[in-house]
Structure formats: C-alpha cells, structure tokens
Amino acid sequence: MGFLDVLQAAGNHLNESLPQKYEALCKRAPDSGLLRTYEEKRFDPDVDPRFVEALEKEIRHRGLD
C-alpha cells in the first residue's frame, strides 16, 4: 500500500465518520446554541451541508422548529 493509498483510506474514513460526529455534537448542544449555530451556518457556503442537516435533524427532534 503506497502513501497515496494510505491518504485516500484516511480521507474515506474521515468522510464516512463525519455525519456521526456532527450528530453527536448537535445532541450535546444546548437549545440556544443549536438554534444560534443553525442560523449562523445554514447559508454559509464553507460549512459542510451534512453539518447543517444534523443541526436541522436535532432541531426537529427537540421540537424547536
């Protein structure tokens, strides 16, 4: 396995584990922080859309929408 293969494998692992990390982060956030972060990040083109989806999912789960 070459160096580039190792880098690609690491990138794939991170890419696959990010949605779970986003969900865990959102579950720990207080209601006010969750809503504030959602308002700040939902239209930011530099933010991973999966993070915004995790925020939306947790907001719906808590009935804050």
PDB file of C-alpha atoms in Angstrom:
ATOM      1  CA  MET A   1       0.000   0.000   0.000  1.00  0.00           C
ATOM      2  CA  GLY A   2       1.513   3.258  -1.136  1.00  0.00           C
ATOM      3  CA  PHE A   3       1.455   6.622   0.557  1.00  0.00           C
ATOM      4  CA  LEU A   4      -1.382   7.926  -1.627  1.00  0.00           C
ATOM      5  CA  ASP A   5      -3.434   4.822  -0.843  1.00  0.00           C
ATOM      6  CA  VAL A   6      -2.987   5.478   2.868  1.00  0.00           C
ATOM      7  CA  LEU A   7      -4.038   9.109   2.435  1.00  0.00           C
ATOM      8  CA  GLN A   8      -7.104   8.095   0.450  1.00  0.00           C
ATOM      9  CA  ALA A   9      -8.078   5.478   3.043  1.00  0.00           C
ATOM     10  CA  ALA A  10      -7.737   8.046   5.824  1.00  0.00           C
ATOM     11  CA  GLY A  11      -9.805  10.553   3.867  1.00  0.00           C
ATOM     12  CA  ASN A  12     -12.503   7.970   3.223  1.00  0.00           C
ATOM     13  CA  HIS A  13     -12.632   7.074   6.914  1.00  0.00           C
ATOM     14  CA  LEU A  14     -12.979  10.708   7.953  1.00  0.00           C
ATOM     15  CA  ASN A  15     -15.601  11.351   5.300  1.00  0.00           C
ATOM     16  CA  GLU A  16     -17.675   8.390   6.493  1.00  0.00           C
ATOM     17  CA  SER A  17     -17.398   9.211  10.205  1.00  0.00           C
ATOM     18  CA  LEU A  18     -18.199  12.930   9.970  1.00  0.00           C
ATOM     19  CA  PRO A  19     -22.016  12.618   9.939  1.00  0.00           C
ATOM     20  CA  GLN A  20     -21.951  10.620  13.186  1.00  0.00           C
ATOM     21  CA  LYS A  21     -19.638  13.178  14.777  1.00  0.00           C
ATOM     22  CA  TYR A  22     -21.905  16.016  13.664  1.00  0.00           C
ATOM     23  CA  GLU A  23     -24.936  14.263  15.168  1.00  0.00           C
ATOM     24  CA  ALA A  24     -23.139  13.658  18.469  1.00  0.00           C
ATOM     25  CA  LEU A  25     -22.058  17.294  18.601  1.00  0.00           C
ATOM     26  CA  CYS A  26     -25.600  18.517  17.969  1.00  0.00           C
ATOM     27  CA  LYS A  27     -27.069  16.232  20.639  1.00  0.00           C
ATOM     28  CA  ARG A  28     -24.770  17.736  23.277  1.00  0.00           C
ATOM     29  CA  ALA A  29     -25.507  21.354  22.344  1.00  0.00           C
ATOM     30  CA  PRO A  30     -27.966  23.375  24.431  1.00  0.00           C
ATOM     31  CA  ASP A  31     -31.133  24.550  22.663  1.00  0.00           C
ATOM     32  CA  SER A  32     -29.948  28.143  22.362  1.00  0.00           C
ATOM     33  CA  GLY A  33     -26.565  27.114  20.960  1.00  0.00           C
ATOM     34  CA  LEU A  34     -28.165  24.741  18.500  1.00  0.00           C
ATOM     35  CA  LEU A  35     -30.514  27.402  17.148  1.00  0.00           C
ATOM     36  CA  ARG A  36     -27.818  30.082  17.059  1.00  0.00           C
ATOM     37  CA  THR A  37     -25.392  27.815  15.210  1.00  0.00           C
ATOM     38  CA  TYR A  38     -28.076  26.822  12.735  1.00  0.00           C
ATOM     39  CA  GLU A  39     -28.914  30.459  11.980  1.00  0.00           C
ATOM     40  CA  GLU A  40     -25.234  31.322  11.529  1.00  0.00           C
ATOM     41  CA  LYS A  41     -24.232  28.318   9.434  1.00  0.00           C
ATOM     42  CA  ARG A  42     -27.206  27.303   7.282  1.00  0.00           C
ATOM     43  CA  PHE A  43     -26.347  29.600   4.346  1.00  0.00           C
ATOM     44  CA  ASP A  44     -22.557  29.603   4.796  1.00  0.00           C
ATOM     45  CA  PRO A  45     -21.029  28.014   1.657  1.00  0.00           C
ATOM     46  CA  ASP A  46     -17.917  26.983   3.607  1.00  0.00           C
ATOM     47  CA  VAL A  47     -19.886  24.761   6.023  1.00  0.00           C
ATOM     48  CA  ASP A  48     -20.331  21.072   5.276  1.00  0.00           C
ATOM     49  CA  PRO A  49     -24.006  20.563   4.302  1.00  0.00           C
ATOM     50  CA  ARG A  50     -24.055  17.393   6.410  1.00  0.00           C
ATOM     51  CA  PHE A  51     -23.452  19.553   9.493  1.00  0.00           C
ATOM     52  CA  VAL A  52     -26.447  21.724   8.614  1.00  0.00           C
ATOM     53  CA  GLU A  53     -28.526  18.570   8.072  1.00  0.00           C
ATOM     54  CA  ALA A  54     -27.505  17.270  11.507  1.00  0.00           C
ATOM     55  CA  LEU A  55     -28.493  20.624  13.039  1.00  0.00           C
ATOM     56  CA  GLU A  56     -31.881  20.541  11.296  1.00  0.00           C
ATOM     57  CA  LYS A  57     -32.491  16.954  12.378  1.00  0.00           C
ATOM     58  CA  GLU A  58     -31.750  17.725  16.035  1.00  0.00           C
ATOM     59  CA  ILE A  59     -33.871  20.893  15.967  1.00  0.00           C
ATOM     60  CA  ARG A  60     -36.814  18.869  14.618  1.00  0.00           C
ATOM     61  CA  HIS A  61     -36.171  16.112  17.163  1.00  0.00           C
ATOM     62  CA  ARG A  62     -36.338  18.618  20.030  1.00  0.00           C
ATOM     63  CA  GLY A  63     -39.404  20.340  18.570  1.00  0.00           C
ATOM     64  CA  LEU A  64     -37.646  23.691  18.299  1.00  0.00           C
ATOM     65  CA  ASP A  65     -38.703  24.417  14.733  1.00  0.00           C
TER      66      ASP A  65
END
